[in-house]
Structure formats: C-alpha cells, structure tokens
Coordinates of C-alpha atoms in Angstrom, one line a residue:
M1145 CA -44.9 13.5 -36.2
Q1146 CA -44.4 13.1 -32.5
I1147 CA -42.7 15.5 -30.1
Q1148 CA -40.8 13.8 -27.3
L1149 CA -40.7 15.7 -24.0
G1150 CA -38.9 13.4 -21.6
D1151 CA -41.1 10.4 -20.8
T1152 CA -44.1 12.1 -22.5
T1153 CA -44.9 12.1 -26.2
L1154 CA -47.2 14.6 -27.9
G1155 CA -48.5 14.8 -31.4
L1156 CA -47.1 17.8 -33.4
R1157 CA -50.6 19.4 -33.9
R1158 CA -51.4 19.1 -30.2
Y1159 CA -48.0 20.5 -29.3
L1160 CA -48.3 23.5 -31.6
A1161 CA -51.8 24.1 -30.4
L1162 CA -50.7 24.4 -26.8
W1163 CA -48.0 26.9 -27.7
S1164 CA -50.4 28.8 -29.9
V1165 CA -52.7 29.3 -26.9
V1166 CA -49.8 30.8 -25.0
A1167 CA -48.8 33.0 -27.9
V1168 CA -52.4 34.3 -28.4
A1169 CA -52.8 34.9 -24.6
F1170 CA -49.7 37.1 -24.4
A1171 CA -50.5 38.9 -27.7
V1172 CA -53.9 39.9 -26.2
Q1173 CA -52.3 40.9 -23.0
H1174 CA -49.7 43.1 -24.8
M1175 CA -52.4 44.7 -27.0
L1176 CA -54.6 45.5 -24.0
F1177 CA -51.6 47.0 -22.1
D1178 CA -50.9 49.3 -25.1
A1179 CA -54.6 50.2 -25.4
V1180 CA -54.7 51.3 -21.7
A1181 CA -51.3 52.8 -21.1
G1182 CA -49.3 52.7 -24.3
P1183 CA -48.7 55.7 -26.6
E1184 CA -49.8 53.7 -29.7
V1185 CA -51.9 50.6 -30.5
W1186 CA -50.7 48.4 -33.3
P1187 CA -52.9 46.2 -35.5
P1188 CA -53.7 42.8 -33.8
W1189 CA -51.8 40.8 -36.3
V1190 CA -48.6 42.7 -35.3
Y1191 CA -49.0 41.7 -31.6
L1192 CA -49.7 38.2 -32.7
R1193 CA -46.5 38.1 -34.8
W1194 CA -44.3 39.4 -32.0
S1195 CA -45.8 36.9 -29.5
A1196 CA -45.5 34.0 -32.0
I1197 CA -41.8 34.8 -32.6
Q1198 CA -41.2 34.7 -28.8
W1199 CA -43.1 31.7 -27.9
F1200 CA -42.6 29.4 -30.9
T1201 CA -38.9 29.9 -30.3
W1202 CA -39.4 28.4 -26.8
A1203 CA -41.5 25.7 -28.4
A1204 CA -38.6 24.7 -30.6
L1205 CA -36.2 24.8 -27.6
A1206 CA -38.5 22.9 -25.1
P1207 CA -37.5 19.3 -26.2
W1208 CA -33.9 20.2 -25.8
I1209 CA -34.6 21.8 -22.4
F1210 CA -36.3 18.6 -21.3
K1211 CA -33.2 16.6 -22.3
L1212 CA -31.0 19.1 -20.3
S1213 CA -33.2 18.8 -17.3
A1214 CA -33.1 15.0 -17.4
R1215 CA -29.3 15.0 -17.8
H1216 CA -28.8 17.5 -15.0
P1217 CA -31.8 17.0 -12.6
V1218 CA -32.4 18.9 -9.4
R1219 CA -33.3 16.2 -6.9
P1220 CA -33.9 16.4 -3.2
P1221 CA -32.1 17.1 -1.0
L1222 CA -31.3 20.3 -3.0
H1223 CA -27.6 21.0 -3.4
L1224 CA -26.1 24.4 -4.3
R1225 CA -24.1 22.8 -7.1
G1226 CA -27.2 21.4 -8.8
L1227 CA -29.0 24.7 -8.5
A1228 CA -26.0 26.7 -9.8
R1229 CA -25.7 24.4 -12.8
Q1230 CA -29.4 24.9 -13.7
A1231 CA -29.1 28.7 -13.1
L1232 CA -26.2 28.9 -15.6
L1233 CA -28.2 26.7 -18.1
S1234 CA -31.3 28.9 -17.7
V1235 CA -29.2 32.0 -18.5
G1236 CA -27.6 30.4 -21.5
V1237 CA -30.8 29.0 -22.9
T1238 CA -32.6 32.2 -22.4
A1239 CA -29.9 34.1 -24.2
L1240 CA -30.1 31.7 -27.1
A1241 CA -33.9 32.1 -27.2
L1242 CA -33.6 35.9 -27.2
S1243 CA -31.0 35.7 -30.0
I1244 CA -33.1 33.5 -32.1
G1245 CA -36.1 35.8 -31.6
A1246 CA -34.1 38.9 -32.5
A1247 CA -32.8 37.3 -35.6
V1248 CA -36.2 36.2 -36.8
S1249 CA -37.6 39.7 -36.0
T1250 CA -35.1 41.3 -38.4
L1251 CA -37.0 39.6 -41.2
F1252 CA -40.1 41.6 -40.4
E1253 CA -38.7 44.8 -38.9
P1254 CA -36.7 47.6 -40.5
S1255 CA -34.2 47.7 -37.6
G1256 CA -31.1 45.5 -37.4
F1257 CA -30.2 42.6 -35.2
G1258 CA -28.5 44.8 -32.6
E1259 CA -31.6 46.9 -32.0
Q1260 CA -33.9 43.9 -32.0
M1261 CA -31.6 42.2 -29.5
V1262 CA -31.8 45.2 -27.2
Y1263 CA -35.6 45.1 -27.5
F1264 CA -35.9 41.4 -26.8
V1265 CA -33.6 41.6 -23.7
G1266 CA -35.5 44.5 -22.3
Q1267 CA -39.0 43.0 -23.0
H1268 CA -38.5 39.2 -22.7
A1269 CA -35.4 38.4 -20.6
A1270 CA -37.3 37.9 -17.3
T1271 CA -40.1 36.1 -19.0
G1272 CA -37.6 33.8 -20.7
L1273 CA -35.9 32.9 -17.4
L1274 CA -39.3 32.1 -15.9
T1275 CA -40.2 30.0 -18.9
Y1276 CA -37.0 27.9 -18.6
W1277 CA -37.7 27.2 -14.9
A1278 CA -41.3 26.5 -15.6
L1279 CA -40.3 23.9 -18.2
L1280 CA -37.8 22.5 -15.8
A1281 CA -40.5 22.1 -13.1
I1282 CA -42.8 20.5 -15.7
Q1283 CA -40.1 18.0 -16.7
H1284 CA -39.4 17.0 -13.1
S1285 CA -43.1 16.7 -12.3
L1286 CA -43.7 14.4 -15.3
H1287 CA -40.5 12.4 -14.6
F1288 CA -41.5 11.9 -10.9
R1289 CA -45.0 10.9 -11.9
A1290 CA -43.7 8.4 -14.5
E1291 CA -41.2 7.0 -12.0
Q1292 CA -44.0 6.6 -9.4
S1293 CA -46.1 4.8 -11.9
R1294 CA -43.2 2.5 -12.8
R1295 CA -42.6 1.7 -9.1
E1296 CA -46.3 1.0 -8.5
L1297 CA -46.4 -1.4 -11.5
E1298 CA -43.2 -3.1 -10.3
A1299 CA -44.7 -3.4 -6.8
V1300 CA -47.9 -5.0 -8.3
R1301 CA -45.8 -7.3 -10.4
L1302 CA -43.7 -8.4 -7.4
A1303 CA -46.8 -8.9 -5.3
R1304 CA -48.4 -11.0 -8.0
E1305 CA -45.3 -13.1 -8.4
L1306 CA -45.1 -13.6 -4.6
A1307 CA -48.7 -14.6 -4.4
Q1308 CA -48.2 -17.1 -7.3
S1309 CA -45.2 -18.5 -5.5
R1310 CA -47.1 -18.9 -2.2
L1311 CA -50.0 -20.6 -4.1
Q1312 CA -47.6 -23.0 -5.7
V1313 CA -46.1 -23.9 -2.4
L1314 CA -49.5 -24.6 -1.0
K1315 CA -50.3 -26.8 -4.0
T1316 CA -47.1 -28.8 -3.5
Q1317 CA -48.1 -29.2 0.2
L1318 CA -51.5 -30.6 -0.7
Q1319 CA -50.4 -33.2 -3.3
P1320 CA -47.9 -35.0 -1.0
H1321 CA -50.4 -34.8 1.9
F1322 CA -53.0 -36.6 -0.3
L1323 CA -50.5 -39.0 -1.8
F1324 CA -49.1 -40.2 1.6
N1325 CA -52.5 -40.8 3.0
T1326 CA -53.7 -42.8 0.0
L1327 CA -50.5 -44.9 -0.1
H1328 CA -51.0 -45.6 3.6
A1329 CA -54.6 -46.8 2.9
I1330 CA -53.3 -49.0 0.1
V1331 CA -50.7 -50.6 2.4
T1332 CA -53.4 -51.5 4.9
L1333 CA -55.3 -53.3 2.2
L1334 CA -52.4 -55.4 0.8
D1335 CA -52.9 -58.2 3.3
E1336 CA -56.7 -58.0 3.5
D1337 CA -57.7 -57.5 -0.2
Q1338 CA -55.0 -57.5 -2.7
R1339 CA -57.3 -57.0 -5.7
S1340 CA -58.8 -53.9 -4.1
A1341 CA -55.3 -52.6 -3.3
E1342 CA -54.3 -53.1 -7.0
D1343 CA -57.5 -51.3 -8.1
M1344 CA -56.7 -48.4 -5.8
L1345 CA -53.2 -48.2 -7.2
L1346 CA -54.6 -47.9 -10.7
R1347 CA -57.0 -45.2 -9.7
L1348 CA -54.2 -43.4 -7.9
S1349 CA -52.0 -43.5 -11.0
E1350 CA -54.9 -42.1 -13.1
L1351 CA -55.4 -39.3 -10.6
L1352 CA -51.7 -38.4 -10.4
R1353 CA -51.4 -38.4 -14.2
A1354 CA -54.3 -35.9 -14.4
F1355 CA -52.5 -33.7 -11.8
L1356 CA -49.3 -33.7 -13.7
E1357 CA -50.9 -33.2 -17.2
D1358 CA -53.5 -30.6 -16.5
Y1359 CA -52.7 -28.4 -13.6
D1360 CA -50.0 -25.9 -14.1
G1361 CA -52.5 -23.1 -13.4
Q1362 CA -54.3 -22.4 -10.2
E1363 CA -57.9 -22.6 -11.4
I1364 CA -59.9 -25.2 -13.3
S1365 CA -63.6 -25.6 -14.0
L1366 CA -65.9 -27.1 -11.4
R1367 CA -66.8 -29.8 -14.0
R1368 CA -63.2 -30.9 -14.2
E1369 CA -62.7 -30.7 -10.4
L1370 CA -65.7 -33.0 -9.9
D1371 CA -64.2 -35.5 -12.4
L1372 CA -61.0 -35.7 -10.4
L1373 CA -63.0 -36.0 -7.2
E1374 CA -64.7 -39.1 -8.7
L1375 CA -61.3 -40.7 -9.1
Y1376 CA -60.5 -40.0 -5.5
L1377 CA -63.9 -41.2 -4.2
G1378 CA -63.3 -44.4 -6.2
I1379 CA -60.2 -45.0 -4.2
Q1380 CA -61.9 -44.3 -0.9
R1381 CA -64.9 -46.6 -1.8
K1382 CA -62.5 -49.4 -2.4
R1383 CA -60.9 -48.8 1.0
F1384 CA -64.1 -48.6 3.1
Q1385 CA -66.4 -50.8 0.9
D1386 CA -70.1 -50.5 1.9
R1387 CA -69.4 -48.3 4.9
L1388 CA -69.0 -45.3 2.7
E1389 CA -71.6 -43.6 0.6
A1390 CA -70.7 -40.6 -1.4
R1391 CA -73.1 -38.4 -3.3
I1392 CA -72.5 -35.3 -5.5
Y1393 CA -75.2 -32.8 -6.4
A1394 CA -74.1 -30.1 -9.0
D1395 CA -76.1 -27.3 -10.4
P1396 CA -75.7 -27.3 -14.2
E1397 CA -75.1 -23.5 -14.1
A1398 CA -72.2 -24.0 -11.8
L1399 CA -70.2 -26.6 -13.7
D1400 CA -68.3 -24.1 -15.8
C1401 CA -67.4 -21.9 -12.9
A1402 CA -63.7 -21.5 -11.9
V1403 CA -62.5 -23.1 -8.7
P1404 CA -59.0 -23.6 -7.3
S1405 CA -57.6 -26.9 -8.5
L1406 CA -57.7 -29.7 -5.9
L1407 CA -60.2 -27.6 -3.9
L1408 CA -62.6 -30.5 -3.1
Q1409 CA -60.2 -33.4 -2.6
P1410 CA -58.7 -32.3 0.8
L1411 CA -62.1 -31.2 2.1
V1412 CA -63.6 -34.6 1.2
E1413 CA -60.5 -36.3 2.7
N1414 CA -61.0 -34.3 5.8
A1415 CA -64.7 -35.3 6.1
I1416 CA -63.8 -39.0 5.7
R1417 CA -60.9 -38.9 8.2
H1418 CA -63.0 -37.2 10.9
G1419 CA -66.1 -39.3 10.1
I1420 CA -65.8 -42.9 9.1
G1421 CA -62.0 -42.8 9.7
R1422 CA -62.5 -42.3 13.4
R1423 CA -66.0 -43.7 14.1
V1424 CA -67.6 -47.1 13.7
G1425 CA -70.5 -47.6 11.4
A1426 CA -71.3 -46.2 8.0
D1427 CA -71.0 -42.7 6.8
R1428 CA -72.4 -40.6 4.0
V1429 CA -70.4 -37.8 2.4
E1430 CA -72.4 -35.3 0.3
I1431 CA -70.9 -32.6 -2.0
E1432 CA -73.4 -29.9 -3.2
C1433 CA -72.4 -27.2 -5.6
R1434 CA -74.7 -24.4 -6.7
R1435 CA -74.5 -20.9 -8.2
E1436 CA -76.5 -18.3 -6.3
D1437 CA -76.4 -14.5 -6.0
G1438 CA -73.2 -14.2 -8.0
E1439 CA -71.4 -16.7 -5.9
L1440 CA -70.4 -20.3 -6.3
R1441 CA -71.4 -22.1 -3.1
I1442 CA -70.0 -25.5 -2.2
E1443 CA -70.8 -27.7 0.7
V1444 CA -69.0 -30.8 1.8
R1445 CA -71.1 -32.7 4.4
N1446 CA -70.5 -35.9 6.4
R1447 CA -73.1 -37.5 8.7
N1448 CA -70.9 -39.3 11.1
S1449 CA -68.9 -36.7 12.9
E1450 CA -69.3 -33.6 15.1
L1451 CA -67.4 -30.5 16.1
T1452 CA -65.7 -30.9 19.3
P1453 CA -66.8 -28.5 22.1
G1454 CA -65.1 -25.1 21.7
E1455 CA -63.8 -25.8 18.2
S1456 CA -63.7 -22.8 16.0
P1457 CA -65.9 -22.7 12.8
Q1458 CA -62.6 -21.9 11.0
G1459 CA -61.5 -25.5 11.5
H1460 CA -57.9 -26.7 11.7
G1461 CA -55.6 -29.2 10.0
I1462 CA -53.4 -28.9 6.9
G1463 CA -56.2 -29.5 4.5
L1464 CA -58.5 -26.8 5.7
S1465 CA -55.6 -24.4 6.5
N1466 CA -54.1 -24.7 3.0
T1467 CA -57.5 -24.4 1.4
R1468 CA -58.3 -21.2 3.4
L1469 CA -54.9 -19.7 2.4
R1470 CA -55.4 -20.5 -1.3
L1471 CA -58.8 -18.9 -1.2
R1472 CA -57.4 -15.8 0.4
E1473 CA -54.6 -15.5 -2.1
L1474 CA -56.8 -16.0 -5.1
Y1475 CA -60.0 -14.1 -4.0
G1476 CA -59.1 -12.1 -0.9
D1477 CA -62.1 -11.2 1.2
A1478 CA -64.5 -12.3 -1.5
A1479 CA -64.1 -16.0 -0.5
Q1480 CA -65.2 -17.6 2.7
L1481 CA -64.8 -21.0 4.4
R1482 CA -66.4 -22.2 7.6
L1483 CA -67.5 -25.4 9.4
D1484 CA -71.0 -25.8 10.8
Q1485 CA -72.5 -28.5 13.0
L1486 CA -75.4 -30.4 11.4
W1487 CA -78.5 -31.6 13.2
P1488 CA -78.8 -34.3 14.6
Q1489 CA -75.2 -35.3 13.7
G1490 CA -72.7 -34.3 11.1
V1491 CA -70.4 -31.4 10.0
A1492 CA -70.7 -29.2 6.9
C1493 CA -67.7 -27.4 5.4
R1494 CA -69.2 -24.4 3.5
I1495 CA -67.3 -22.4 0.9
A1496 CA -68.4 -19.3 -1.0
L1497 CA -66.3 -17.7 -3.7
P1498 CA -67.0 -15.4 -6.7
A1499 CA -68.9 -17.2 -9.6
R1500 CA -66.7 -16.7 -12.7
E1501 CA -66.8 -19.0 -15.7
I1502 CA -63.6 -20.4 -17.1
D1503 CA -62.9 -21.8 -20.6
E1504 CA -61.2 -25.2 -20.6
D1505 CA -60.2 -27.6 -23.4
V1506 CA -59.0 -30.7 -21.5
E1507 CA -59.7 -34.3 -21.9
V1508 CA -61.7 -36.0 -19.2
A1509 CA -59.8 -38.8 -17.4
A1510 CA -60.8 -42.3 -18.7
D1511 CA -62.4 -43.5 -15.5
A1512 CA -64.2 -40.3 -14.7
P1513 CA -68.0 -40.2 -15.5
A1514 CA -69.3 -37.4 -17.7
P1515 CA -70.8 -34.5 -15.7
D1516 CA -74.5 -34.0 -15.6
A1517 CA -77.1 -31.9 -13.8
D1518 CA -77.4 -34.2 -10.8
R1519 CA -74.4 -36.5 -10.0
A1520 CA -76.1 -38.4 -7.2
G1521 CA -76.3 -41.5 -9.4
A1522 CA -72.5 -42.0 -8.7
G1523 CA -73.2 -42.2 -5.0
R1524 CA -72.4 -45.7 -3.9
A1525 CA -69.7 -48.0 -5.5

C-alpha cells in the first residue's frame, strides 16, 4: 500500500516507521520530564500509548492536510487572506485531531470523553498547531522542489528540441549547397564529355537516394560516411579526370565510430574547390581517419592550395561554418575543427571529436566499395 503526500509517494511501512520514530521520541521526552519534575512516573508502555494516540492521529490526517495545502497554497507574495485561511484550517484540523485523540483515549482510560478532551487541549493544542504548520511547510517545500524539477526537465527538453531543429536546418543547408555545385559541374561537362556527364548524373542520383533513405538521424558510422564519400569522389574524378587523385586511409578501429552525417563531403568539396578548382595542374586529396586517445581524428588534406596571409585557422565558407556549428551542437567543446598550412604546400582540415561507436544496419550503396583497413586502393579513378 502506498501513501500519497502531494507529489510524493511513500510505502505504508516506511510512512508508519517515520511516525513511530516521532511517537517514541515524544514518549521518551515525556517520561524523562516526569522522572525529573513530575509527581509520578508511569510505566514506559503507558507513555508510548499516549504518544502513539497523539501522533498516529496526525499520521492519519497528514495526507488530507497535504491535499488542503495543495488546494489552498500560501504562495509569495504572502497575502493576508491566504494566511488567514490557513490559520482557520490549522485551528479546525487541530481541533479534529484533539477530538480523535480524546475519543481513542477513552478506550484505555477510566475517565470520559470530556475529561480526555480537556487533557488533550491542555497538553497537545500548541503542539498540534505547530504540527499542522510543519506539515504545511513540508508540503510546500516538496511541491516547489517537484515544480523546479519539472521546469528543469522542460527546459532541457526545449533546449534539445531547439538543438535538433538547428541541426536539421544546417543539414538542409548543406545538401542544396552540394547539389547546386555538382549540377553546375555536370552542366560544364555536357558539351565537352556527354558520357562523363551522364555517369556523374547516375552517381549523383545514387548519392541523393542514399541521403533520402538513410539519414533522418544526425549521426552515422564512419564506415557508412566513407561509402558515401566514395560516391561523391567518383563524381569529382569524372569532372577533373587525371588531374585529381583522392586517397582514403582509415584505421579499422575507427570505422564503427559515430560521425555527423555528411561530415566529410563538404570538407572534401572545400579542399577541391580551393585546390584544383582554382589552380592549374594536378592535386591530391587525402582523407585520414584514426582513433587515438579516446578521440576520432579526421584529416582532409589537399596538396595544391595554401592559406592566404592572415587567414584564421578557423577557416570560412558555408561548408566549414556549417560543419563547425554542427560539431558544436552535437559535441560542445569536446569537438574541434581547424585549418593548418602544410609544408611545402597544401592545407589540412583537422577534426577531433569523441570516439563513440554506433550500431547501424543499413545497406551499402551499390556503387560504394566495401570498407577495409586501408582504403588507399580507391585512390585514382
């Protein structure tokens, strides 16, 4: 059986045990008082009986008092009307408790109800009033604590929903950005190499199909992310032919780690755009993924670009900006992204995020190669 005290529920045994402690404490106090100053000392069980009648009466009334307190709360700012209402209730409930105690005592005492009522009023009226106000304070304290917990949970829920909404907005920004750039590349090839343009369209359709089928969530495994990246690199190899070489190196222990979906594609796109997309000659893009010291570390390097003088290691552009925002929303300060100049030429985008494995059961796209320990063999088309 459960005892409901406002927003708090206690088992019957625990509830009776708490009131038994109170009854024993007051019985001992009363017996010690009589032993020191009283004319007569009664047997211990008599003091225990008197105390039990008094306090178990309040134990029976306490759930009702909690309901009255919830119905007529005393809330800040304090108003005279609310205090007056509780003062009247305290007097009424205390009178009821004294009457019940006097009635029960007549079963064990030779005197009648009137004499027992006089005794209870003289001995327990002040204690009863204090008990009512103590129960009122406990009820308000528990209520305010429960209300605070509910507000904190609601704030956490709203913050989580806001973060998810912001992440979804960032994802919808990334996909059109990639799509428009790829379609522009296909258009440039239509007059020069129609077959390559058709092949790029097929690869693009496979990639978009994978996006639509698999990525309602924000995180996927690195293994799956690399499979999608291969589809994107296939499109770029068709565009740049022998000028572009792409190599992927993946630590086997890192393949099952969780990463934000579409993490690598905008970074590789950024490396291609600032490298071979702006400079003559060939370029090599390298993607390296490893698990180290509890972190998943990813580097995207290109060998045919450089940081402009005074450019911040934080980088710029929609791809890097959205990637940085997504990492911040998902991992907070535990994730980092920065750009570094390579020697003698090149730029590396370095990412560090918490290494956490994710379980997935998705089909690999038809054109994507199976992941292995070292994916460098897929380097040049």
